[in-house]
Coordinates of C-alpha atoms in Angstrom, one line a residue:
X1 CA 10.6 -23.7 -0.4
X2 CA 11.0 -19.6 -1.6
X3 CA 9.5 -17.1 0.1
X4 CA 9.1 -13.7 -0.6
X5 CA 7.5 -10.8 -0.2
X6 CA 6.3 -8.6 -3.5
X7 CA 5.4 -5.1 -3.6
X8 CA 4.1 -3.1 -7.0
X9 CA 5.7 0.4 -7.3
X10 CA 4.7 2.9 -10.5
X11 CA 7.6 4.1 -12.5
X12 CA 7.5 7.6 -10.5
X13 CA 8.2 5.4 -6.9
X14 CA 11.0 3.1 -7.8
X15 CA 13.3 6.0 -9.6
X16 CA 12.6 7.5 -6.0
X17 CA 13.2 4.4 -4.2
X18 CA 16.1 3.2 -6.5
X19 CA 18.0 7.3 -5.7
X20 CA 17.1 6.7 -2.1
X21 CA 18.7 3.2 -1.7
X22 CA 22.3 4.0 -4.1
X23 CA 24.2 4.0 -0.9
X24 CA 23.2 0.0 0.1
X25 CA 23.9 -0.8 -3.7
X26 CA 25.4 -3.9 -4.2
X27 CA 24.9 -4.5 -8.0
X28 CA 23.0 -5.2 -11.3
X29 CA 21.6 -7.5 -13.3
X30 CA 20.4 -7.8 -17.0
X31 CA 17.9 -11.1 -16.9
X32 CA 16.5 -12.4 -20.1
X33 CA 14.1 -14.8 -19.0
X34 CA 12.3 -17.8 -21.1
X35 CA 9.4 -20.2 -20.4
X36 CA 8.4 -23.3 -22.2
X37 CA 5.3 -26.0 -22.0
X38 CA 4.6 -28.8 -24.0
X39 CA 1.9 -28.7 -27.0
X40 CA -0.5 -30.3 -24.0
X41 CA -0.1 -26.5 -22.1
X42 CA 0.6 -29.6 -19.3
X43 CA 2.7 -27.4 -17.4
X44 CA 0.5 -24.3 -17.1
X45 CA -2.6 -26.7 -16.2
X46 CA -0.6 -27.8 -12.7
X47 CA 0.7 -24.5 -12.3
X48 CA 4.3 -24.9 -12.5
X49 CA 6.9 -23.4 -14.8
X50 CA 9.8 -24.0 -16.7
X51 CA 12.2 -20.9 -16.8
X52 CA 15.5 -20.7 -18.5
X53 CA 17.2 -17.8 -17.1
X54 CA 20.8 -15.9 -18.7
X55 CA 22.2 -13.1 -16.4
X56 CA 24.7 -10.8 -17.4
X57 CA 26.4 -8.8 -14.5
X58 CA 30.0 -9.1 -14.5
X59 CA 29.9 -12.6 -16.8
X60 CA 27.0 -14.6 -18.5
X61 CA 25.8 -17.1 -16.4
X62 CA 22.6 -19.1 -16.9
X63 CA 20.1 -21.3 -14.8
X64 CA 17.1 -23.4 -15.6
X65 CA 14.6 -23.5 -12.7
X66 CA 11.1 -25.5 -12.6
X67 CA 9.0 -23.7 -10.1
X68 CA 5.2 -25.4 -8.9
X69 CA 2.6 -25.1 -6.0
X70 CA 3.3 -21.4 -6.2
X71 CA 0.7 -19.1 -3.7
X72 CA 1.1 -14.9 -3.9
X73 CA -1.3 -13.7 -1.0
X74 CA -1.2 -10.4 0.3
X75 CA 2.0 -9.9 -1.2
X76 CA 3.8 -12.8 0.0
X77 CA 5.1 -15.8 -2.0
X78 CA 5.6 -19.2 -1.4
X79 CA 6.9 -21.6 -4.2
X80 CA 8.6 -24.6 -5.1
X81 CA 11.6 -24.3 -6.9
X82 CA 14.1 -26.5 -8.2
X83 CA 17.3 -24.5 -10.0
X84 CA 20.5 -25.4 -11.2
X85 CA 23.5 -24.0 -13.1
X86 CA 23.8 -24.4 -17.1
X87 CA 26.2 -24.7 -18.7
X88 CA 25.8 -22.4 -22.3
X89 CA 25.9 -24.4 -25.3
X90 CA 23.3 -26.2 -23.4
X91 CA 21.5 -23.2 -23.5
X92 CA 22.0 -21.9 -26.3
X93 CA 20.9 -25.0 -28.0
X94 CA 17.3 -26.0 -26.1
X95 CA 16.3 -21.8 -26.7
X96 CA 17.0 -22.5 -30.6
X97 CA 15.3 -26.2 -30.4
X98 CA 13.2 -26.4 -27.3
X99 CA 12.9 -30.4 -27.3
X100 CA 16.4 -30.7 -26.9
X101 CA 16.0 -30.8 -23.6
X102 CA 14.7 -34.2 -23.7
X103 CA 19.0 -35.1 -24.6
X104 CA 19.0 -32.4 -21.4
X105 CA 17.3 -35.1 -18.7
X106 CA 20.7 -36.8 -17.6
X107 CA 23.0 -33.9 -17.3
X108 CA 20.1 -31.9 -15.7
X109 CA 18.1 -34.5 -13.2
X110 CA 15.7 -31.6 -12.6
X111 CA 13.8 -32.3 -16.0
X112 CA 13.0 -35.5 -14.9
X113 CA 10.7 -34.0 -11.9
X114 CA 8.6 -33.2 -14.7
X115 CA 5.7 -36.0 -15.3
X116 CA 4.5 -34.7 -18.8
X117 CA 6.6 -35.7 -22.4
X118 CA 8.8 -32.7 -23.5
X119 CA 8.6 -33.8 -27.1
X120 CA 7.4 -31.0 -28.1
X121 CA 8.5 -28.3 -25.8
X122 CA 8.0 -25.0 -26.9
X123 CA 9.1 -21.4 -25.5
X124 CA 5.3 -19.9 -23.9
X125 CA 6.9 -16.6 -23.6
X126 CA 9.6 -14.1 -23.0
X127 CA 10.4 -11.0 -20.5
X128 CA 14.0 -9.0 -19.7
X129 CA 14.5 -7.8 -16.2
X130 CA 16.8 -5.3 -15.2
X131 CA 17.6 -5.9 -10.9
X132 CA 19.4 -4.0 -8.8
X133 CA 20.4 -5.9 -5.5
X134 CA 20.4 -3.5 -2.3
X135 CA 22.0 -4.7 1.6
X136 CA 19.5 -2.8 3.7
X137 CA 18.8 -2.9 7.7
X138 CA 19.4 -6.6 7.4
X139 CA 17.1 -7.1 4.9
X140 CA 19.1 -8.5 0.4
X141 CA 16.2 -6.4 -1.4
X142 CA 15.9 -6.6 -5.0
X143 CA 14.0 -4.0 -6.7
X144 CA 13.2 -4.9 -10.6
X145 CA 12.1 -3.6 -13.5
X146 CA 10.0 -5.6 -15.8
X147 CA 9.8 -5.4 -19.4
X148 CA 7.4 -7.4 -21.2
X149 CA 6.0 -7.2 -25.3
X150 CA 2.9 -4.9 -23.8
X151 CA 4.1 -2.5 -20.7
X152 CA 7.1 -1.8 -18.2
X153 CA 6.2 -3.0 -14.7
X154 CA 8.2 -2.3 -10.9
X155 CA 8.8 -4.4 -8.0
X156 CA 10.4 -5.4 -4.6
X157 CA 11.1 -8.7 -3.8
X158 CA 12.8 -9.6 -0.6
X159 CA 13.3 -13.3 0.3
X160 CA 12.6 -14.0 4.4
X161 CA 11.5 -16.8 6.1
X162 CA 9.2 -14.1 7.8
X163 CA 8.0 -12.0 5.2
X164 CA 6.0 -10.3 7.7
X165 CA 9.6 -8.9 9.6
X166 CA 11.0 -8.2 6.1
X167 CA 7.4 -6.0 5.3
X168 CA 6.9 -3.6 8.2
X169 CA 10.8 -2.7 7.5
X170 CA 9.9 -1.8 4.3
X171 CA 6.8 -0.3 4.8
X172 CA 7.9 2.2 7.5
X173 CA 10.8 2.9 4.9
X174 CA 8.5 3.1 1.9
X175 CA 5.9 5.7 4.0
X176 CA 8.5 7.7 5.5
X177 CA 9.9 8.6 1.6
X178 CA 6.3 9.0 0.7
X179 CA 6.6 6.3 -1.5
X180 CA 2.9 4.5 -2.4
X181 CA 2.8 0.7 -3.0
X182 CA 0.6 -2.6 -3.6
X183 CA 0.5 -5.9 -2.6
X184 CA 2.0 -8.2 -5.4
X185 CA -1.6 -10.8 -6.6
X186 CA 0.3 -11.7 -9.7
X187 CA 3.4 -13.0 -10.4
X188 CA 5.8 -11.9 -13.5
X189 CA 4.8 -15.2 -15.0
X190 CA 1.5 -14.7 -14.8
X191 CA 2.0 -11.3 -15.7
X192 CA 3.6 -12.3 -19.2
X193 CA 0.9 -14.9 -19.7
X194 CA -2.2 -12.1 -19.0
X195 CA -1.0 -10.0 -21.8
X196 CA -1.6 -6.8 -19.2
X197 CA 0.2 -4.5 -16.1
X198 CA -2.1 -4.9 -13.1
X199 CA -1.1 -2.0 -10.9

């Protein structure tokens, strides 16, 4: 299970934070995120999402991810996640023709965990994300600038088995910098489906 702390920021607060953390910067990813369901929206009904992600840093990498049974309470996300690296050719074929994923089940067997037919698969949404990585005070911080078709959102994510410890450290830093924040109440995927940004 993936456990993450998620805190939302305003644009001016995001800029102030990444400027302060610059000495601790470890790299930047540029992500394209595509989500799929079947024509009955069975995955959405059972709170599961099927995602393809293209990541550009020094090279291009491609991933398929299935997330399910997620909760997000007081900024702490807990969700079951399966992920596999994809060959670019398979990624591009599925993106161009989503039902092609049926032919990929033997190669990427995480698809077999989906108990619904995918022969009518289609893309339900998309967003871009710029993710800056920082190593600070023993935490791996991921600071995101997410572009939706309807606006841009800013968020800090910290994967940690004890999110309360991460929140205490991070809250202290944000207080010192006079940076306001909000505990996230909705995931990026949920925001994409909702069609509006909640601060």
